[in-house]
Short mmCIF file of C-alpha atoms and ligand atoms in Angstrom, two decimals:
data_model
loop_
_atom_site.label_atom_id
_atom_site.label_comp_id
_atom_site.label_asym_id
_atom_site.label_seq_id
_atom_site.Cartn_x
_atom_site.Cartn_y
_atom_site.Cartn_z
CA MET R 1 -0.05 -0.02 -0.10
CA ASN R 2 1.39 3.38 -1.21
CA THR R 3 2.08 5.70 2.10
CA THR R 4 3.52 8.28 0.83
CA PRO R 5 2.45 11.81 -0.80
CA GLN R 6 2.00 11.45 -4.80
CA ALA R 7 3.39 14.66 -6.78
CA ALA R 8 1.13 15.34 -9.37
CA GLY R 9 1.92 13.83 -12.66
CA PRO R 10 1.06 15.43 -16.15
CA ASP R 11 -2.16 14.12 -16.39
CA ALA R 12 -3.08 15.26 -12.91
CA ALA R 13 -5.66 18.04 -14.15
CA ALA R 14 -7.32 15.55 -16.79
CA ALA R 15 -7.47 12.89 -14.18
CA ASP R 16 -8.62 15.36 -11.60
CA SER R 17 -11.83 16.62 -13.70
CA VAL R 18 -12.72 12.93 -14.92
CA ALA R 19 -12.22 11.60 -11.03
CA ASP R 20 -14.37 14.98 -10.03
CA SER R 21 -17.46 14.05 -12.05
CA LEU R 22 -17.25 10.26 -11.01
CA GLY R 23 -16.59 11.29 -7.47
CA THR R 24 -20.13 13.43 -7.22
CA SER R 25 -22.18 10.41 -8.64
CA ALA R 26 -20.21 8.26 -6.59
CA ALA R 27 -20.97 10.40 -3.44
CA GLN R 28 -24.38 10.69 -4.48
CA ALA R 29 -24.89 6.79 -4.83
CA ARG R 30 -23.06 6.30 -1.48
CA SER R 31 -25.66 8.77 0.30
CA ALA R 32 -28.58 6.76 -0.48
CA VAL R 33 -26.72 3.49 1.08
CA LEU R 34 -25.87 5.64 3.96
CA GLU R 35 -29.25 7.06 4.77
CA GLU R 36 -30.70 3.38 4.83
CA LEU R 37 -27.76 2.68 7.08
CA ILE R 38 -28.57 5.61 9.21
CA ARG R 39 -32.35 4.68 9.59
CA LYS R 40 -31.39 1.14 10.61
CA ASP R 41 -28.62 1.75 12.96
CA PRO R 42 -27.95 5.44 13.80
CA GLY R 43 -25.85 4.56 16.68
CA ARG R 44 -22.87 3.22 14.52
CA PHE R 45 -22.10 7.03 13.21
CA ARG R 46 -20.77 10.10 14.51
CA MET R 47 -21.50 13.17 12.54
CA LEU R 48 -19.22 16.14 12.45
CA THR R 49 -20.35 19.42 10.08
CA GLY R 50 -20.06 22.99 11.09
CA ASP R 51 -19.75 26.54 9.53
CA ARG R 52 -17.18 29.22 9.69
CA PRO R 53 -18.51 31.98 11.88
CA THR R 54 -19.21 34.90 9.21
CA GLY R 55 -22.31 35.85 10.03
CA ARG R 56 -25.65 34.90 10.66
CA LEU R 57 -27.11 31.83 8.83
CA HIS R 58 -29.52 32.17 6.01
CA LEU R 59 -32.51 30.20 4.47
CA GLY R 60 -30.17 28.88 1.66
CA HIS R 61 -27.88 27.50 4.81
CA TYR R 62 -31.44 26.29 6.47
CA PHE R 63 -32.50 24.06 3.48
CA GLY R 64 -29.11 23.32 2.42
CA THR R 65 -27.56 21.72 5.32
CA LEU R 66 -29.04 23.01 8.81
CA HIS R 67 -32.23 21.05 8.67
CA ASN R 68 -30.40 18.20 7.59
CA ARG R 69 -28.45 18.09 10.80
CA VAL R 70 -31.38 18.64 13.54
CA ARG R 71 -33.13 15.76 11.36
CA LEU R 72 -30.02 13.26 11.75
CA GLN R 73 -29.37 14.26 15.31
CA ASP R 74 -33.01 13.28 15.76
CA LEU R 75 -32.47 10.16 14.63
CA GLY R 76 -30.23 9.45 16.83
CA VAL R 77 -26.88 10.26 15.22
CA GLU R 78 -24.32 11.41 17.69
CA THR R 79 -23.53 15.21 16.44
CA TYR R 80 -20.71 17.71 16.81
CA VAL R 81 -21.09 21.15 15.33
CA ILE R 82 -17.64 22.70 14.68
CA ILE R 83 -17.73 26.43 14.68
CA ALA R 84 -14.47 26.83 12.64
CA ASP R 85 -13.01 30.11 14.12
CA TYR R 86 -9.28 29.27 12.94
CA GLN R 87 -10.84 28.75 9.64
CA VAL R 88 -12.21 32.05 9.09
CA LEU R 89 -9.29 34.01 9.99
CA THR R 90 -8.38 33.35 6.02
CA ASP R 91 -11.50 35.80 5.86
CA ARG R 92 -10.35 39.09 6.71
CA ASP R 93 -13.78 41.02 7.03
CA VAL R 94 -14.80 38.89 9.55
CA ALA R 95 -11.86 38.53 12.08
CA ASP R 96 -13.29 42.01 13.84
CA ASN R 97 -16.09 41.04 15.12
CA LEU R 98 -15.26 37.09 16.05
CA THR R 99 -17.19 36.89 19.33
CA GLY R 100 -20.41 38.34 17.59
CA HIS R 101 -20.23 35.99 14.70
CA VAL R 102 -19.48 33.14 17.06
CA GLU R 103 -22.32 33.46 19.38
CA ASP R 104 -24.75 34.48 16.13
CA LEU R 105 -24.08 30.82 15.03
CA VAL R 106 -24.94 29.49 18.39
CA LEU R 107 -28.31 31.13 18.66
CA ASP R 108 -29.03 29.98 15.21
CA TYR R 109 -27.83 26.08 16.14
CA LEU R 110 -30.31 26.35 19.28
CA ALA R 111 -32.66 27.97 17.69
CA ILE R 112 -33.27 25.56 14.78
CA GLY R 113 -32.98 22.39 17.24
CA VAL R 114 -29.68 21.58 17.88
CA ASP R 115 -29.90 20.19 21.41
CA PRO R 116 -26.72 20.68 23.29
CA ARG R 117 -27.64 17.99 25.82
CA ARG R 118 -27.17 15.78 22.87
CA SER R 119 -25.22 17.57 20.42
CA THR R 120 -21.54 19.06 21.19
CA ILE R 121 -21.49 22.73 19.64
CA PHE R 122 -17.75 23.98 20.04
CA THR R 123 -15.12 26.26 18.63
CA HIS R 124 -11.82 24.58 17.02
CA SER R 125 -9.31 27.14 18.92
CA ALA R 126 -10.62 26.01 22.11
CA VAL R 127 -9.37 22.25 21.24
CA PRO R 128 -5.51 22.22 21.06
CA ALA R 129 -5.21 18.62 20.92
CA LEU R 130 -7.51 18.71 17.46
CA ASN R 131 -4.97 21.58 16.06
CA GLN R 132 -2.03 19.26 17.35
CA LEU R 133 -2.96 16.47 14.89
CA MET R 134 -2.38 18.95 11.88
CA LEU R 135 1.00 18.35 12.34
CA PRO R 136 1.38 14.86 11.79
CA PHE R 137 -1.62 15.30 9.45
CA LEU R 138 0.53 17.82 7.30
CA SER R 139 3.20 15.11 6.84
CA LEU R 140 0.72 12.79 5.07
CA VAL R 141 0.11 15.07 1.78
CA SER R 142 2.21 16.59 -0.44
CA VAL R 143 2.29 20.30 -1.57
CA ALA R 144 1.35 19.21 -5.14
CA GLU R 145 -2.06 17.73 -3.89
CA LEU R 146 -2.93 20.69 -1.57
CA ASN R 147 -2.21 23.00 -4.85
CA ARG R 148 -4.32 21.15 -6.85
CA ASN R 149 -7.75 20.89 -4.39
CA PRO R 150 -10.38 22.38 -6.48
CA THR R 151 -12.19 24.13 -3.47
CA VAL R 152 -8.95 25.65 -2.19
CA LYS R 153 -8.34 27.27 -5.72
CA ASP R 154 -11.81 28.48 -5.90
CA GLU R 155 -11.58 29.68 -1.91
CA ILE R 156 -8.58 31.73 -3.04
CA ALA R 157 -9.98 33.07 -6.24
CA HIS R 158 -12.65 34.48 -3.95
CA SER R 159 -10.67 35.55 -1.34
CA ARG R 160 -10.22 39.39 -0.99
CA GLN R 161 -6.73 38.85 0.32
CA SER R 162 -3.54 40.09 -1.63
CA ALA R 163 -1.45 36.97 -0.96
CA VAL R 164 -2.52 33.18 -0.18
CA SER R 165 -1.83 32.49 3.64
CA GLY R 166 -0.38 29.35 4.84
CA LEU R 167 -3.38 29.06 6.27
CA MET R 168 -5.60 28.76 3.27
CA PHE R 169 -3.21 26.69 1.67
CA THR R 170 -3.42 24.05 4.51
CA TYR R 171 -7.17 24.58 5.11
CA PRO R 172 -8.45 20.92 4.05
CA VAL R 173 -5.77 19.20 6.12
CA HIS R 174 -6.95 21.61 9.41
CA GLN R 175 -10.78 20.16 8.27
CA ALA R 176 -9.37 16.63 8.52
CA ALA R 177 -8.54 17.44 12.30
CA ASP R 178 -11.59 18.56 12.67
CA ILE R 179 -13.42 15.49 11.56
CA LEU R 180 -10.96 13.30 12.57
CA PHE R 181 -10.40 14.26 16.20
CA CYS R 182 -13.56 12.77 17.31
CA LYS R 183 -13.40 10.12 14.40
CA GLY R 184 -16.48 11.49 12.85
CA ASN R 185 -17.64 8.89 10.33
CA LEU R 186 -20.68 11.13 8.67
CA VAL R 187 -19.89 14.39 7.06
CA PRO R 188 -22.83 16.09 5.74
CA VAL R 189 -21.77 18.63 3.18
CA GLY R 190 -22.57 20.56 -0.24
CA GLN R 191 -20.92 18.93 -3.38
CA ASP R 192 -18.54 21.99 -3.06
CA GLN R 193 -16.69 20.37 0.03
CA LEU R 194 -16.04 16.99 -1.40
CA PRO R 195 -12.62 17.63 -2.55
CA HIS R 196 -12.09 18.43 1.28
CA LEU R 197 -13.40 15.35 2.61
CA GLU R 198 -11.03 13.30 0.08
CA VAL R 199 -8.15 14.84 1.62
CA THR R 200 -9.61 13.72 4.84
CA ARG R 201 -9.90 10.29 3.99
CA THR R 202 -6.72 9.91 2.16
CA ILE R 203 -4.90 11.41 5.72
CA ALA R 204 -6.90 8.83 7.59
CA ARG R 205 -5.95 6.03 5.08
CA ARG R 206 -2.71 6.93 4.87
CA PHE R 207 -2.14 7.29 8.93
CA ASN R 208 -3.55 4.02 9.34
CA ASP R 209 -1.11 2.45 6.78
CA ARG R 210 1.86 4.14 8.34
CA TYR R 211 1.37 4.11 11.86
CA GLY R 212 -1.70 1.72 12.26
CA ASN R 213 0.25 -1.48 13.37
CA GLY R 214 -2.93 -3.33 11.57
CA THR R 215 -5.48 -1.58 13.84
CA PRO R 216 -7.18 1.54 12.09
CA VAL R 217 -6.80 4.46 14.28
CA PHE R 218 -9.07 6.39 12.18
CA PRO R 219 -12.14 5.90 10.07
CA GLN R 220 -12.64 7.03 6.71
CA PRO R 221 -15.57 9.13 6.88
CA ASP R 222 -18.31 9.23 4.29
CA ALA R 223 -19.52 12.51 2.92
CA LEU R 224 -23.48 12.71 2.90
CA LEU R 225 -24.75 15.01 0.24
CA SER R 226 -28.23 16.69 0.90
CA HIS R 227 -30.46 16.62 -2.25
CA ALA R 228 -31.85 20.15 -1.22
CA PRO R 229 -31.64 22.06 -4.36
CA LEU R 230 -30.22 25.77 -4.57
CA LEU R 231 -31.78 28.55 -3.42
CA LEU R 232 -31.36 31.43 -5.28
CA GLY R 233 -30.96 34.93 -3.43
CA THR R 234 -33.59 37.71 -3.90
CA ASP R 235 -31.24 39.19 -7.11
CA GLY R 236 -31.60 36.08 -8.72
CA THR R 237 -28.25 34.91 -8.02
CA LYS R 238 -26.69 32.15 -5.38
CA MET R 239 -28.19 33.09 -1.86
CA SER R 240 -25.32 34.35 0.01
CA LYS R 241 -24.40 36.42 2.56
CA SER R 242 -21.64 38.61 1.15
CA ARG R 243 -24.16 39.32 -1.88
CA ARG R 244 -26.43 40.98 0.38
CA ASN R 245 -29.55 38.97 -1.50
CA ALA R 246 -30.06 36.51 1.64
CA ILE R 247 -32.78 36.25 4.09
CA THR R 248 -31.02 35.49 7.58
CA LEU R 249 -33.13 33.23 9.92
CA ALA R 250 -32.95 35.82 12.56
CA ALA R 251 -34.22 38.47 10.25
CA ASP R 252 -37.98 39.80 11.47
CA ALA R 253 -41.47 39.46 9.45
CA ASP R 254 -41.49 42.88 8.31
CA GLU R 255 -37.86 42.51 6.92
CA THR R 256 -38.43 39.18 5.04
CA ALA R 257 -41.21 41.20 3.44
CA ARG R 258 -39.69 43.82 2.29
CA LEU R 259 -36.38 41.59 1.14
CA LEU R 260 -39.06 39.33 -0.48
CA LYS R 261 -40.93 42.43 -2.26
CA GLY R 262 -37.90 43.27 -3.66
CA ALA R 263 -36.92 39.98 -5.24
CA ARG R 264 -36.02 39.50 -8.77
CA THR R 265 -38.84 38.15 -10.66
CA ASP R 266 -39.59 38.05 -14.55
CA SER R 267 -41.71 39.36 -16.99
CA GLU R 268 -44.02 36.65 -17.76
CA ARG R 269 -47.41 36.91 -15.62
CA HIS R 270 -48.53 33.55 -15.44
CA ILE R 271 -46.41 31.62 -12.84
CA THR R 272 -45.13 28.26 -13.40
CA TYR R 273 -42.41 26.20 -11.96
CA ASP R 274 -39.69 26.14 -14.94
CA PRO R 275 -36.03 26.10 -12.89
CA ALA R 276 -34.27 25.98 -16.70
CA HIS R 277 -36.21 29.12 -17.98
CA ARG R 278 -37.07 30.97 -15.12
CA PRO R 279 -34.55 30.28 -12.30
CA GLU R 280 -36.29 33.62 -10.32
CA VAL R 281 -39.56 32.31 -10.12
CA SER R 282 -38.80 29.00 -9.91
CA SER R 283 -36.64 29.33 -6.59
CA LEU R 284 -39.19 31.56 -4.77
CA LEU R 285 -41.79 28.81 -5.88
CA LEU R 286 -39.13 26.26 -4.39
CA LEU R 287 -38.86 28.27 -1.19
CA ALA R 288 -42.39 28.66 -0.38
CA ALA R 289 -42.58 24.66 -1.12
CA LEU R 290 -39.87 23.88 1.34
CA CYS R 291 -41.64 25.97 4.05
CA GLN R 292 -44.85 24.33 3.32
CA ASN R 293 -43.60 21.06 2.54
CA ARG R 294 -45.33 20.43 -0.63
CA ARG R 295 -44.28 20.45 -4.41
CA PRO R 296 -43.15 23.65 -5.90
CA GLU R 297 -45.49 22.65 -9.10
CA GLU R 298 -48.33 22.87 -6.78
CA VAL R 299 -47.80 26.56 -5.38
CA ALA R 300 -47.08 27.16 -9.13
CA GLU R 301 -50.72 26.01 -10.23
CA GLU R 302 -52.33 27.69 -7.21
CA ILE R 303 -51.01 31.38 -8.43
CA GLY R 304 -50.97 31.00 -11.84
CA ALA R 305 -52.48 33.92 -13.45
CA ALA R 306 -52.16 36.18 -10.28
CA GLY R 307 -48.54 36.84 -10.80
CA ALA R 308 -45.42 38.05 -9.50
CA ALA R 309 -47.22 39.96 -6.73
CA ALA R 310 -49.36 37.38 -5.46
CA LEU R 311 -46.55 34.67 -5.65
CA LYS R 312 -44.28 36.94 -3.23
CA LYS R 313 -47.20 37.35 -0.95
CA THR R 314 -47.49 33.43 -0.83
CA VAL R 315 -43.70 33.41 -0.38
CA THR R 316 -43.71 35.75 2.65
CA GLU R 317 -46.41 34.07 4.54
CA ALA R 318 -44.96 30.72 3.91
CA VAL R 319 -41.29 31.78 5.24
CA ASN R 320 -42.76 33.86 7.88
CA GLU R 321 -45.09 31.15 9.37
CA TYR R 322 -42.30 28.46 8.74
CA LEU R 323 -39.50 30.88 10.78
CA ALA R 324 -42.01 32.15 13.45
CA PRO R 325 -41.01 29.69 16.26
CA ILE R 326 -37.27 29.33 15.24
CA ARG R 327 -37.33 33.19 15.26
CA ALA R 328 -38.99 33.32 18.68
CA ARG R 329 -36.48 30.54 20.39
CA ARG R 330 -33.71 32.42 18.99
CA SER R 331 -34.74 35.79 20.38
CA GLU R 332 -35.09 34.02 23.56
CA TYR R 333 -31.89 32.17 23.91
CA ALA R 334 -30.29 35.76 22.76
CA ARG R 335 -31.71 36.93 26.08
CA ASP R 336 -29.78 34.45 28.34
CA ARG R 337 -26.12 35.14 27.72
CA ALA R 338 -25.22 32.84 30.34
CA PHE R 339 -26.88 30.18 28.86
CA LEU R 340 -25.28 30.80 25.60
CA GLN R 341 -21.52 31.05 27.26
CA ARG R 342 -22.19 27.99 29.20
CA THR R 343 -23.20 25.79 26.10
CA LEU R 344 -20.40 26.80 24.08
CA ARG R 345 -18.06 26.53 27.25
CA GLU R 346 -19.64 22.78 27.88
CA GLY R 347 -19.08 21.68 24.29
CA ASN R 348 -15.61 22.80 24.46
CA GLU R 349 -14.86 20.90 27.45
CA ARG R 350 -16.31 17.78 25.90
CA ALA R 351 -14.46 18.03 22.33
CA ARG R 352 -11.21 18.71 24.43
CA ALA R 353 -11.61 15.53 26.44
CA VAL R 354 -12.21 13.67 23.15
CA ALA R 355 -9.33 15.22 21.16
CA ASP R 356 -6.99 14.68 24.07
CA ALA R 357 -8.04 10.84 24.01
CA THR R 358 -7.40 10.72 19.97
CA LEU R 359 -4.50 12.36 20.27
CA ALA R 360 -2.86 9.97 23.17
CA GLU R 361 -3.84 7.33 20.82
CA VAL R 362 -2.05 8.87 17.92
CA ARG R 363 1.06 9.64 19.55
CA ALA R 364 1.01 5.88 21.02
CA ALA R 365 0.86 4.97 17.53
CA MET R 366 3.49 6.87 16.33
CA ASN R 367 6.02 6.06 18.97
CA SER R 368 6.03 9.35 20.74
CA HIS R 369 4.38 8.76 23.93
CA TYR R 370 6.66 9.81 26.55
N1 LIG E 401 -15.14 24.37 5.66
C1 LIG E 401 -16.42 24.42 5.94
C2 LIG E 401 -17.42 25.61 5.24
O1 LIG E 401 -16.41 26.36 4.76
C3 LIG E 401 -16.51 24.53 7.75
C4 LIG E 401 -15.85 23.34 8.00
C5 LIG E 401 -14.79 23.65 8.63
C6 LIG E 401 -16.25 22.26 8.08
N2 LIG E 401 -14.56 22.22 9.62
C7 LIG E 401 -15.46 21.23 9.05
C8 LIG E 401 -17.40 21.50 7.59
C9 LIG E 401 -15.18 19.90 8.98
C10 LIG E 401 -17.48 20.20 7.73
C11 LIG E 401 -16.45 19.01 8.62
O2 LIG E 401 -18.28 25.81 5.51
#
C-alpha cells in the first residue's frame, strides 16, 4: 500500500476532472446507501459538520444543510457541530467581530433545534489537541496535492486577500483534523466540500497504513450529500451573505416581507415552475414549497395567473410562518447570555476530552508517547 504523498503527474489535471464527475455521482449513490444504514442503526455513526463564523445563517444554509443536521441528530446520530473560528481567519472581513459571529452561530443552532444536551457545539480554537493533529497530518500530504485541490483554488480565487496565506493553503488538512479528532465517520456537506473530504479520507488511510500496526486509528469518513436544491437570493444569484441577497433566520417578519418584495422575478405574468428557464420565479416557488412541505409545481398552479405579486405574498407568508417558532426561540436564547456561554463552554470541554483521548492514541501509534 502506498503511504507516501504522490506528486502531481502530467495528467493530473485531466484525471482530476474525470475523478470529479465520478466523485459526485459516486457520493450520491453512497449517500442513498448511508441514509438506509442511518435509519437502521444510527448508533454506528458519529456526525461532524460545521460552519465558519461569518455572520448570521440564512435560508440557503437552512434548507441546504442545517435542517438535515437536526434531522440526523433527531434520528439518534451522535452529533458534533464545529464553529471554524481558525479557518475563518482566511476571511479578513470577519476577524474583527469574531465573538459576535460565534455567538450568532450558537444562537442559530439552538434556534433550529440543535440540542446541546445531545450534541456538542464547539469552536476549534478552544481544542488544542485537535489542532495538534494537524502536524502529523501535514506530513501525509504533498504540496502538489494541496495545490490542485479545487475547493482551495476556488476559495483562493474568491478571497479578497492580496496573498495566499499558509492557513488558506492547509485548510483541507485542518478540516481533516476537525473531522478525525472525534473519529467522525459521517460528514453532511454540499458538493463543493467533496474535495476536502477526499483529503480527510486520504489522510485517515495514510495514517492507518503508516502507523496503524494492523489496527486502524481513524475511520475513513463518508460524505452525506443533501438533495436540497440550491436556493437563489433575492437578486437571482446564489444566496450568500456577502452578496446581500439573503434572508437570515434572525430577520423579522417585516424585513422578510421587504426583502421578498424586492426579489427579482421575470416579465411573464403566469407563474410556472420551470427552473431551467425561469430560475428566479422557480426559486421563490421552491422556497414556499420547502416551507410548506409540498411540491413547487403545486404552489405554481395555485398562483397561476395571479402573477409575481401574488407569488411574493405567498412566499412571504410561507417563510414567516415557517420561521416564526425558530425566530421566537432565537430571541429567547439571545436574552440568556449565560446559557449561551455555558453551551459553548460545555461543548468545548467535551470536545477537549475527546481530542485529548485521540491525540494520546495518535502519539502511542507514532511511538511518541513519552
Ligand atoms: N469548511 C467549511 C465551510 O467553509 C466549514 C468546516 C470547517 C467544516 N471544518 C469542517 C465542515 C469540518 C465540515 C467538516 O463551510
